[in-house]
Each structure stands twice: as C-alpha cells, then as structure tokens.
Coordinates of C-alpha atoms and ligand atoms in Angstrom, one line a residue:
X263 CA -80.3 -253.8 -155.5
X264 CA -82.0 -250.9 -154.3
X265 CA -80.3 -248.8 -151.3
X266 CA -82.7 -248.9 -148.4
X267 CA -80.6 -246.7 -146.4
X268 CA -82.8 -243.9 -144.4
X269 CA -81.6 -240.5 -144.8
X270 CA -79.7 -239.0 -142.0
X271 CA -82.5 -236.1 -141.6
X272 CA -84.9 -238.7 -140.9
X273 CA -85.4 -239.3 -137.2
X274 CA -87.4 -242.4 -135.4
X275 CA -87.9 -241.5 -131.9
X276 CA -88.6 -244.3 -129.4
X277 CA -89.7 -243.8 -125.5
X278 CA -91.2 -244.6 -122.1
X279 CA -89.7 -248.0 -122.5
X280 CA -87.0 -249.8 -120.4
X281 CA -83.4 -249.6 -122.2
X282 CA -80.6 -252.0 -121.8
X283 CA -77.6 -250.8 -123.7
X284 CA -75.2 -253.2 -123.2
X285 CA -72.3 -250.6 -123.3
X286 CA -69.0 -250.8 -121.2
X287 CA -71.0 -250.1 -118.3
X288 CA -74.2 -252.2 -118.7
X289 CA -76.0 -248.8 -118.4
X290 CA -79.7 -249.5 -118.4
X291 CA -82.7 -246.9 -117.8
X292 CA -86.0 -248.0 -116.2
X293 CA -87.8 -245.5 -118.6
X294 CA -85.8 -243.9 -121.4
X295 CA -85.4 -243.3 -124.9
X296 CA -83.5 -243.9 -128.2
X297 CA -83.3 -241.5 -131.1
X298 CA -82.1 -242.9 -134.4
X299 CA -81.2 -240.4 -137.1
X300 CA -80.7 -242.2 -140.7
X301 CA -79.0 -245.5 -139.9
X302 CA -77.4 -244.2 -136.9
X303 CA -78.1 -244.1 -133.2
X304 CA -78.3 -240.4 -132.3
X305 CA -78.8 -240.3 -128.6
X306 CA -79.9 -242.8 -125.8
X307 CA -80.9 -241.7 -122.4
X308 CA -83.2 -241.7 -119.3
X309 CA -86.5 -240.0 -119.6
X310 CA -88.4 -238.7 -122.9
X311 CA -86.4 -237.9 -125.8
X312 CA -85.0 -234.3 -126.5
X313 CA -87.8 -231.9 -127.2
X314 CA -87.8 -229.9 -130.3
X315 CA -86.0 -232.4 -132.6
X316 CA -86.4 -232.0 -136.4
X317 CA -87.3 -234.5 -139.2
X318 CA -89.0 -237.1 -136.8
X319 CA -90.8 -239.3 -139.2
X320 CA -91.9 -242.0 -136.5
X321 CA -92.4 -241.5 -132.7
X322 CA -92.9 -245.2 -131.0
X323 CA -94.4 -245.6 -127.6
X324 CA -92.3 -248.1 -126.2
X325 CA -94.4 -248.4 -122.6
X326 CA -93.9 -252.0 -121.7
X327 CA -91.2 -252.8 -123.7
X328 CA -87.5 -253.2 -123.2
X329 CA -85.0 -251.8 -125.9
X330 CA -81.9 -253.8 -126.5
X331 CA -79.0 -253.7 -129.0
X332 CA -80.1 -256.1 -131.9
X333 CA -79.1 -259.9 -131.7
X334 CA -76.1 -260.9 -133.4
X335 CA -75.9 -264.5 -134.7
X336 CA -71.9 -266.1 -134.9
X337 CA -72.6 -269.3 -136.5
X338 CA -74.9 -270.9 -138.8
X339 CA -75.4 -273.2 -142.0
X340 CA -78.5 -272.0 -143.7
X341 CA -79.0 -275.0 -146.1
X342 CA -79.9 -277.1 -143.2
X343 CA -83.2 -275.6 -143.1
X344 CA -84.4 -278.2 -145.6
X345 CA -82.9 -281.0 -143.5
X346 CA -84.5 -280.7 -140.3
X347 CA -85.7 -283.3 -137.8
X348 CA -83.4 -286.2 -138.9
X349 CA -80.8 -288.3 -137.4
X350 CA -82.6 -287.5 -134.2
X351 CA -80.8 -289.7 -131.8
X352 CA -77.0 -289.4 -133.5
X353 CA -73.9 -287.8 -132.1
X354 CA -72.0 -285.4 -134.4
X355 CA -70.2 -287.7 -136.6
X356 CA -72.8 -290.4 -137.1
X357 CA -75.2 -287.1 -137.7
X358 CA -72.6 -285.8 -140.6
X359 CA -72.5 -289.2 -142.0
X360 CA -76.4 -289.7 -142.2
X361 CA -76.5 -286.2 -143.7
X362 CA -73.4 -285.5 -146.0
X363 CA -75.2 -287.7 -148.9
X364 CA -78.5 -285.6 -149.1
X365 CA -76.7 -282.3 -148.3
X366 CA -74.3 -282.7 -151.5
X367 CA -77.6 -282.8 -153.5
X368 CA -78.3 -279.2 -153.0
X369 CA -78.7 -276.4 -155.4
X370 CA -79.0 -272.8 -155.8
X371 CA -83.0 -272.5 -155.5
X372 CA -82.8 -275.0 -152.5
X373 CA -80.1 -272.6 -150.7
X374 CA -82.0 -269.5 -151.4
X375 CA -85.3 -270.9 -149.8
X376 CA -83.3 -272.4 -147.0
X377 CA -81.2 -269.2 -146.5
X378 CA -85.3 -267.3 -146.2
X379 CA -86.1 -269.6 -143.4
X380 CA -83.0 -269.8 -141.7
X381 CA -83.1 -265.6 -141.9
X382 CA -86.9 -265.2 -141.5
X383 CA -87.0 -267.4 -137.9
X384 CA -83.6 -265.6 -136.7
X385 CA -84.9 -262.0 -137.6
X386 CA -88.5 -262.2 -136.4
X387 CA -86.6 -263.1 -133.3
X388 CA -84.7 -260.0 -132.9
X389 CA -81.4 -261.3 -135.2
X390 CA -80.5 -258.0 -136.8
X391 CA -76.7 -259.3 -137.9
X392 CA -76.8 -263.0 -139.4
X393 CA -73.8 -265.1 -140.3
X394 CA -73.7 -268.3 -142.4
X395 CA -70.8 -270.6 -143.0
X396 CA -71.5 -272.6 -146.0
X397 CA -69.3 -275.3 -147.2
X398 CA -71.1 -277.7 -149.3
X399 CA -70.9 -276.6 -153.0
X400 CA -71.9 -279.8 -155.2
X401 CA -70.4 -279.5 -159.0
X402 CA -73.0 -277.5 -161.0
X403 CA -75.2 -276.5 -158.2
X404 CA -74.9 -272.5 -159.3
X405 CA -74.3 -269.6 -157.2
X406 CA -74.9 -271.1 -153.5
X407 CA -73.2 -268.1 -151.8
X408 CA -74.8 -265.6 -153.9
X409 CA -78.4 -267.1 -153.3
X410 CA -78.2 -266.7 -149.4
X411 CA -76.5 -263.1 -150.2
X412 CA -79.6 -262.2 -152.2
X413 CA -81.9 -263.7 -149.7
X414 CA -80.1 -261.5 -146.6
X415 CA -80.8 -258.6 -148.8
X416 CA -84.4 -259.2 -149.6
X417 CA -85.0 -259.6 -145.8
X418 CA -83.1 -256.2 -145.1
X419 CA -80.9 -257.9 -142.3
X420 CA -77.1 -257.6 -141.9
X421 CA -75.2 -260.5 -143.2
X422 CA -71.6 -261.7 -142.5
X423 CA -71.7 -264.8 -144.8
X424 CA -68.5 -267.0 -145.0
X425 CA -67.3 -269.2 -148.1
X426 CA -67.1 -272.5 -146.5
X427 CA -65.3 -275.8 -148.1
X428 CA -63.9 -279.2 -147.6
X429 CA -61.3 -281.1 -149.6
X430 CA -60.6 -284.1 -147.2
X431 CA -62.9 -286.9 -148.4
X432 CA -63.1 -290.2 -146.7
X433 CA -60.2 -291.7 -149.4
X434 CA -58.1 -288.9 -147.5
X435 CA -59.3 -289.9 -144.2
X436 CA -61.8 -287.3 -143.9
X437 CA -65.4 -287.8 -142.6
X438 CA -67.4 -286.4 -146.0
X439 CA -67.7 -288.8 -149.0
X440 CA -65.5 -288.1 -151.7
X441 CA -68.4 -286.9 -154.0
X442 CA -69.3 -284.3 -151.3
X443 CA -65.9 -282.7 -151.5
X444 CA -63.7 -280.1 -153.7
X445 CA -60.4 -280.0 -154.7
X446 CA -57.9 -277.9 -152.5
X447 CA -57.2 -275.4 -155.4
X448 CA -60.7 -275.3 -156.6
X449 CA -61.8 -274.5 -153.2
X450 CA -59.2 -271.4 -152.7
X451 CA -60.1 -270.1 -156.1
X452 CA -63.8 -269.9 -155.2
X453 CA -63.2 -268.3 -152.3
X454 CA -61.3 -265.6 -153.0
X455 CA -63.6 -264.8 -155.6
X456 CA -66.4 -264.9 -153.3
X457 CA -64.6 -262.2 -151.5
X458 CA -63.5 -260.1 -154.3
X459 CA -67.0 -260.1 -155.5
X460 CA -69.3 -259.8 -152.2
X461 CA -67.2 -258.1 -149.4
X462 CA -67.7 -254.6 -148.4
X463 CA -65.2 -253.5 -145.5
X464 CA -67.0 -250.0 -145.0
X465 CA -68.6 -249.0 -141.2
X466 CA -71.9 -249.3 -142.3
X467 CA -71.3 -252.4 -144.2
X468 CA -74.4 -254.8 -144.7
X469 CA -72.0 -257.7 -146.0
X470 CA -69.1 -259.0 -144.9
X471 CA -67.5 -262.1 -146.3
X472 CA -64.9 -264.6 -144.3
X473 CA -63.2 -267.6 -145.2
X474 CA -64.2 -270.9 -143.5
X475 CA -62.8 -274.4 -144.3
X476 CA -65.5 -276.3 -142.7
X477 CA -63.7 -278.4 -139.7
X478 CA -60.3 -280.3 -139.0
X479 CA -62.0 -283.7 -140.1
X480 CA -63.4 -282.5 -143.6
X481 CA -60.3 -280.4 -144.8
X482 CA -56.9 -280.9 -145.4
X483 CA -53.8 -279.3 -143.8
X484 CA -52.8 -277.5 -146.7
X485 CA -56.2 -275.9 -147.4
X486 CA -56.3 -274.5 -143.5
X487 CA -52.7 -273.2 -144.0
X488 CA -53.6 -271.4 -147.3
X489 CA -56.8 -270.2 -146.2
X490 CA -55.5 -268.6 -143.4
X491 CA -52.8 -266.9 -145.9
X492 CA -55.7 -265.9 -148.1
X493 CA -57.8 -264.5 -145.4
X494 CA -54.9 -262.3 -144.2
X495 CA -54.0 -261.1 -147.6
X496 CA -57.6 -260.0 -148.2
X497 CA -57.8 -258.4 -144.7
X498 CA -61.4 -260.9 -143.9
X499 CA -61.8 -262.9 -140.9
X500 CA -61.7 -266.5 -140.4
X501 CA -64.1 -269.0 -139.0
X502 CA -64.2 -273.0 -138.4
X503 CA -65.6 -275.5 -136.5
X504 CA -63.1 -276.5 -133.5
X505 CA -63.2 -278.6 -130.4
X506 CA -66.8 -279.8 -131.2
X507 CA -66.8 -283.4 -129.9
X508 CA -64.5 -285.9 -128.0
X509 CA -64.7 -287.8 -131.1
X510 CA -63.1 -284.8 -132.9
X511 CA -60.3 -284.8 -130.4
X512 CA -59.5 -288.3 -130.8
X513 CA -59.3 -288.0 -134.9
X514 CA -56.8 -285.0 -134.2
X515 CA -54.8 -286.7 -131.9
X516 CA -54.6 -289.7 -134.0
X517 CA -53.9 -288.2 -137.3
X518 CA -52.0 -285.0 -136.4
X519 CA -50.6 -285.9 -132.9
X520 CA -52.2 -283.3 -131.0
X521 CA -55.5 -282.1 -130.2
X522 CA -57.5 -279.6 -132.5
X523 CA -56.6 -276.1 -130.6
X524 CA -52.9 -277.1 -130.8
X525 CA -53.3 -278.2 -134.4
X526 CA -55.5 -275.0 -135.7
X527 CA -52.7 -273.4 -134.1
X528 CA -49.8 -274.9 -136.0
X529 CA -51.8 -274.2 -139.3
X530 CA -52.0 -270.5 -138.7
X531 CA -55.4 -270.5 -136.9
X532 CA -55.3 -268.6 -133.9
X533 CA -55.7 -264.7 -134.0
X534 CA -57.6 -261.7 -133.4
X535 CA -59.2 -262.3 -136.9
X536 CA -60.5 -266.0 -136.1
X537 CA -63.5 -267.1 -134.6
X538 CA -64.4 -270.7 -134.1
X539 CA -67.5 -272.7 -133.5
X540 CA -68.5 -274.7 -130.2
X541 CA -65.0 -274.8 -128.6
X542 CA -66.7 -277.6 -126.0
X543 CA -63.6 -280.1 -125.4
X544 CA -61.2 -277.0 -124.6
X545 CA -58.3 -277.7 -121.7
X546 CA -57.0 -274.8 -119.7
X547 CA -54.0 -274.3 -121.7
X548 CA -56.5 -274.2 -124.9
X549 CA -58.4 -271.5 -123.0
X550 CA -55.3 -269.6 -122.4
X551 CA -54.2 -269.6 -126.2
X552 CA -57.5 -268.3 -127.1
X553 CA -57.0 -265.4 -124.8
X554 CA -53.4 -264.9 -125.5
X555 CA -54.3 -264.5 -129.2
X556 CA -57.7 -263.0 -129.2
X557 CA -59.4 -265.9 -131.0
X558 CA -63.0 -265.8 -130.6
X559 CA -66.0 -268.3 -129.9
X560 CA -69.3 -268.9 -131.3
X561 CA -71.1 -270.7 -128.5
X562 CA -74.1 -272.7 -129.6
X563 CA -76.0 -274.2 -126.4
X564 CA -78.6 -276.0 -127.8
X565 CA -77.0 -277.7 -130.8
X566 CA -74.4 -278.8 -128.7
X567 CA -77.1 -280.4 -126.5
X568 CA -78.9 -281.8 -129.3
X569 CA -75.9 -283.4 -130.6
X570 CA -74.8 -284.6 -126.7
X571 CA -71.5 -282.7 -127.6
X572 CA -70.9 -281.2 -123.6
X573 CA -71.1 -278.1 -122.2
X574 CA -68.7 -275.4 -123.5
X575 CA -66.3 -273.6 -120.4
X576 CA -68.1 -270.3 -121.2
X577 CA -67.3 -269.2 -117.8
X578 CA -63.9 -269.7 -117.9
X579 CA -63.3 -268.3 -121.1
X580 CA -65.2 -265.1 -120.2
X581 CA -62.8 -264.9 -117.1
X582 CA -59.8 -265.4 -119.3
X583 CA -60.9 -262.6 -121.6
X584 CA -61.8 -264.7 -124.7
X585 CA -64.3 -262.9 -127.0
X586 CA -67.7 -265.3 -126.8
X587 CA -71.0 -264.9 -129.2
X588 CA -73.7 -267.0 -129.5
X589 CA -74.8 -268.9 -132.4
X590 CA -77.9 -270.9 -133.7
X591 CA -75.7 -273.3 -135.4
X592 CA -77.6 -275.2 -138.6
X593 CA -80.9 -276.3 -137.8
X594 CA -80.4 -279.6 -138.6
X595 CA -78.9 -279.6 -135.2
X596 CA -80.9 -277.2 -133.7
X597 CA -84.7 -277.0 -135.0
X598 CA -86.1 -274.0 -133.4
X599 CA -83.4 -272.0 -135.6
X600 CA -83.8 -269.0 -133.1
X601 CA -81.3 -267.1 -131.1
X602 CA -83.5 -265.2 -128.7
X603 CA -84.0 -268.5 -126.8
X604 CA -80.3 -269.1 -126.7
X605 CA -79.9 -266.2 -124.4
X606 CA -81.9 -268.5 -121.8
X607 CA -80.3 -272.1 -123.0
X608 CA -76.8 -270.8 -122.6
X609 CA -77.5 -269.7 -119.2
X610 CA -78.9 -272.9 -118.2
X611 CA -76.7 -275.3 -120.0
X612 CA -73.6 -273.5 -118.2
X613 CA -75.4 -273.5 -114.9
X614 CA -75.3 -277.4 -115.4
X615 CA -71.2 -276.8 -115.6
X616 CA -68.8 -276.7 -112.6
X617 CA -69.9 -273.0 -111.9
X618 CA -73.2 -274.1 -111.2
X619 CA -75.4 -271.2 -110.1
X620 CA -72.6 -268.7 -110.5
X621 CA -71.7 -269.4 -114.6
X622 CA -73.7 -266.7 -115.9
X623 CA -76.0 -263.7 -115.1
X624 CA -79.2 -263.0 -117.3
X625 CA -76.9 -259.7 -118.0
X626 CA -73.9 -261.8 -119.1
X627 CA -76.3 -263.8 -121.1
X628 CA -77.7 -260.8 -122.9
X629 CA -74.3 -259.4 -123.3
X630 CA -73.2 -262.7 -125.3
X631 CA -76.1 -262.3 -128.0
X632 CA -75.3 -258.9 -128.7
X633 CA -71.9 -257.2 -127.6
X634 CA -70.0 -260.5 -127.7
X635 CA -71.3 -261.8 -131.0
X636 CA -70.2 -258.2 -132.6
X637 CA -66.6 -258.8 -130.9
X638 CA -66.3 -262.1 -132.4
X639 CA -67.4 -260.8 -135.8
X640 CA -64.7 -258.0 -135.4
X641 CA -67.6 -255.5 -135.7
X642 CA -68.0 -254.0 -132.2
X643 CA -67.1 -250.4 -133.0
X644 CA -70.2 -250.5 -135.3
X645 CA -73.1 -252.5 -133.4
X646 CA -73.5 -254.7 -130.3
X647 CA -74.4 -251.9 -127.9
X648 CA -76.7 -249.0 -127.9
X649 CA -74.5 -245.9 -127.9
X650 CA -74.7 -242.5 -130.1
X651 CA -73.0 -243.1 -133.3
X652 CA -73.1 -246.9 -133.5
X653 CA -75.3 -248.2 -136.2
X654 CA -79.2 -248.3 -135.8
X655 CA -79.5 -252.1 -135.2
X656 CA -82.2 -252.4 -132.3
X657 CA -84.9 -254.5 -130.9
X658 CA -87.9 -253.3 -129.0
X659 CA -89.2 -256.5 -126.9
X660 CA -93.0 -256.3 -125.9
X661 CA -92.8 -257.7 -122.1
X662 CA -96.4 -256.3 -120.9
X663 CA -98.3 -259.6 -121.9
X664 CA -99.3 -262.6 -120.0
X665 CA -95.8 -264.2 -120.3
X666 CA -94.1 -261.6 -118.9
X667 CA -95.8 -258.8 -117.2
X668 CA -95.2 -260.3 -113.7
X669 CA -91.4 -260.1 -113.8
X670 CA -90.2 -256.8 -112.7
X671 CA -86.6 -256.7 -114.1
X672 CA -87.1 -256.3 -118.0
X673 CA -83.7 -258.2 -118.8
X674 CA -84.8 -261.2 -116.5
X675 CA -88.0 -261.2 -118.7
X676 CA -86.1 -261.3 -121.6
X677 CA -83.7 -263.9 -120.8
X678 CA -85.5 -266.1 -118.4
X679 CA -89.0 -265.9 -119.9
X680 CA -90.7 -267.4 -122.8
X681 CA -89.5 -265.8 -126.0
X682 CA -90.9 -262.4 -125.9
X683 CA -92.5 -260.9 -129.0
X684 CA -90.8 -258.5 -131.4
X685 CA -92.9 -255.1 -131.5
X686 CA -90.2 -253.5 -133.9
X687 CA -86.6 -254.6 -134.8
X688 CA -84.3 -252.0 -137.0
X689 CA -81.7 -253.1 -138.9
X690 CA -79.4 -250.1 -140.2
X691 CA -82.4 -247.9 -139.4
X692 CA -85.0 -249.9 -141.2
X693 CA -87.9 -251.8 -139.9
X694 CA -87.4 -255.2 -140.5
X695 CA -90.0 -256.2 -137.9
X696 CA -93.2 -255.0 -136.7
X697 CA -95.8 -256.5 -134.6
X698 CA -93.9 -260.0 -134.3
X699 CA -94.2 -260.4 -138.2
X700 CA -91.2 -259.9 -141.0
X701 CA -92.3 -256.7 -142.9
X702 CA -89.9 -257.3 -146.0
X703 CA -90.6 -260.9 -147.0
X704 CA -93.8 -262.9 -146.8
X705 CA -93.5 -265.6 -144.2
X706 CA -96.4 -267.9 -145.4
X707 CA -94.6 -268.0 -148.7
X708 CA -91.4 -268.7 -147.1
X709 CA -93.3 -271.7 -145.2
X710 CA -95.0 -273.1 -148.6
X711 CA -91.8 -273.1 -150.6
X712 CA -89.6 -274.4 -147.7
X713 CA -91.6 -277.4 -147.3
X714 CA -91.9 -278.0 -151.3
X715 CA -87.9 -277.8 -151.8
X716 CA -87.3 -280.1 -148.5
X717 CA -89.5 -282.4 -150.3
X718 CA -87.8 -281.9 -153.5
X719 CA -84.0 -282.7 -151.7
X720 CA -85.4 -285.5 -150.1
X721 CA -86.5 -287.0 -153.2
X722 CA -83.4 -286.2 -155.1
X723 CA -81.4 -287.7 -152.5
X724 CA -83.5 -290.9 -152.3
X725 CA -83.5 -291.3 -156.5
X726 CA -79.6 -290.9 -156.1
X727 CA -79.6 -293.2 -152.9
Ligands
ZN1045 ZN1 -71.6 -275.6 -137.5

C-alpha cells in the first residue's frame, strides 16, 4: 500500500470560515483559519492565517463555510450494505432471525463491495474515522476483515475495524442458527491473528484493530471472558453490543440471572478500554458502573428508532461522566448509512425523553459526533478536536446555500439543518472529499457493484433457502 502521508513541509491554509474547534472550552471563531502542515494541525485561530508561511501548496477560501473536526463513527456493520430495506417492521430479535440466514452467505468480494458502499456514504458526509464491527465469518468465505481494510485504505479514511465473533448457536440457547457461528477456539485464534496482522498502535495510526464478540445472546460466556483477556494481553480495545432491547434484558435475566451490564461486568467487560453499542436499557446503577469504570457508549439513535428499541439515556450518561460517541450502526437497521444526520437525530430523539428540550444542545450533539467518538475509540489525544499538534482530520461544511444561509449560528445550521454539503474533507492531511464528491474512489462504480453484489447475495441465500 502506498504511503499517502503528506510531507510536513507542505501546508494547506483554510481561512475566512467559521471555526468550531470542539476543544475543552468549545472555542469558536466567527471568522478564522486552520493551517495544516503535513498530517498535523499546525495552527487554529481567529482572522486570517499567519503571514509568511512557507510551503503553502493550497489556500482554501472558506467564506460561507464552517470547519469542524472530522466526524468519528463508533459503531457499524459494513456487510449490511447488501441487505438494506429488509425486515422493515421487525424488532431486533425478529430482524436478526430474518437476516442471519442471508448474512451467513457473504463472501470476501461481497464484504469488499459492502465496505466501499458503507464507507463511501459516511466519508462523503464528513466521517474521517470509521469503525466496523464484523462478526459473521462463514467457513471458506475468504479474508473478510482484510477486504474491508483494503476498502478503507483505498478510500483514505482512518479506520478502527474490530474482529467480531459468534459462538452461541441456537442449540446452545443463542439466537443465531448453528451454521452461522464459529467455535470458541477458532474465533479466539482468528481474532489474535487479526490483531497481529493489522493493528498499528502509533499516534498517526490509520488502522487500529479491536476485539468484538457480537452480543450476550450470540456469544458464550467463555468467549466473552477469553476475548477480554486476549485484548488486554495485546493492548487493544474491546467492543460489543449491550443493553440494546428489552428482549435482551429478559434473555440475560433468564439465562444468567442478571441484567446485561452486570453480566458483562462479571465477564471482565467493564473498563476504560471497552465501549458498547446502544446501551438503551440502562438502570441508574448500570450508568454508575459505566461512569466508575470509564466504559464508553456508541449511541445509535436512528437504528434504535428503526427497530423500536427505545431511547438511550444520553443526558444522564453525560451528566455521570460516561464517554459517549455516535454510531451509524449497520445499514440494515439505518438505511441512510450517514453519520452527519445522527447529529440531528441524537438531539431530536433525546428531547423526546425525560429531559425534554434540555436534553442536548446543538454543541453537545456536535461534540458527541467528534470528540466523544474519539474518546470512545481511545483516540482523544490524536483526533476529535481542532488543536495544534493533533492529526489533520477536518471537514469544511458549506452553509451558504439555500438550505442553510438564513441560519446565523453555523453550528445550529450544521446540526439542525438539512445535511450540509462537504466542500472539503481532509484525513491525515489528505483530501478525501472535494465539492461533495469522493476523490479517492468512483462513486458510480460503488453504486453499480453494490447493486450487483446485493442481488448475488439474495440469489445465493434464496437458493440455499
Ligand atoms: Zn450493531
């Protein structure tokens, strides 16, 4: 893979735009600048960029724009790009039971194509760090994790894939059919191999691998315990689904005699190296346990609404000090596949909860999608805010078009308004979006191949039926 890191002697200057840094003080400038040197942010401030900068390879006039840190996605399942729009009126368990048989037919080419679709939609909408939770590994399907890593590298996005797993088939009281699961030993060995092969722990890393057994209802207690031991031995992060639905809570109480958070804690799964998706059905003591241990949450408002799972208690989590980021979730339960729309959705969904109009501000929503995501991925030193020395992951949003021009407050325009076009997105100092189009890949080719591969998967699943 070619190294695309720009030289530190090359500068990109962005000026005349509003700046929301999302730093510790939420510093903003009505008109300001950002200077990027190589793959780092060199300076951020009010007014024009400093005079006399050398090595300026590009000067961007950001008039009518807002620059923010790039968005950080904290939960996804790329392969679902090929099974969107199915099981339209199902709750989580019904939806899973309908889709597992199709998912168990995926192969390497399908996962590559699905990753390109999932990544393409997110990156075009301002995501600069993507995450994937892949847990379906049919026998003989090829190198599925390698396929999505290739797709992310070609697109130029920073990537935190996780090696997921399922080993609790229906004959062991789990939800997935037996033919869709791995053995415990096989899953652990493959997970260790994925970390050894791909994980890069460096500050500038474009690729961090996590360990991610799927959920309490599809994974054995042994696999959960051993996965936690493995991740800590390797110094990588842990991820899983937790407390997504009322049915899951009931499942845990019946099988383990306790709720999902207590069960996960009993298997070694709370800690500041862990983040969990959803966390919708959390008691006060669950939230306190997350806060005490520093366990993070990937909040997925659209997916939770699509499956009727409920409203996560995000304001209570934030008040208690729980790290919270935003997640698209798989696109079989959030067909838009976009993260910038989740800024708005998290604000709206949480205002339907007990805190009403005080639940979240537009600035808190932006923080969840940027710094909060970085925190949840353990990368807040490197990304998530516009501060000198951090990696140059940033987005220039166009806010002077018909959709936004009458909104004075640029952060309100971004969060409450229609999805804003991305004029420029930089990852590691390198452009990945220009004028609302992906620059590193062919969008039309992604659209064509995704349709063909979705149809091929449907055919194979039907024939196997
Ligand atoms: Zn999920």
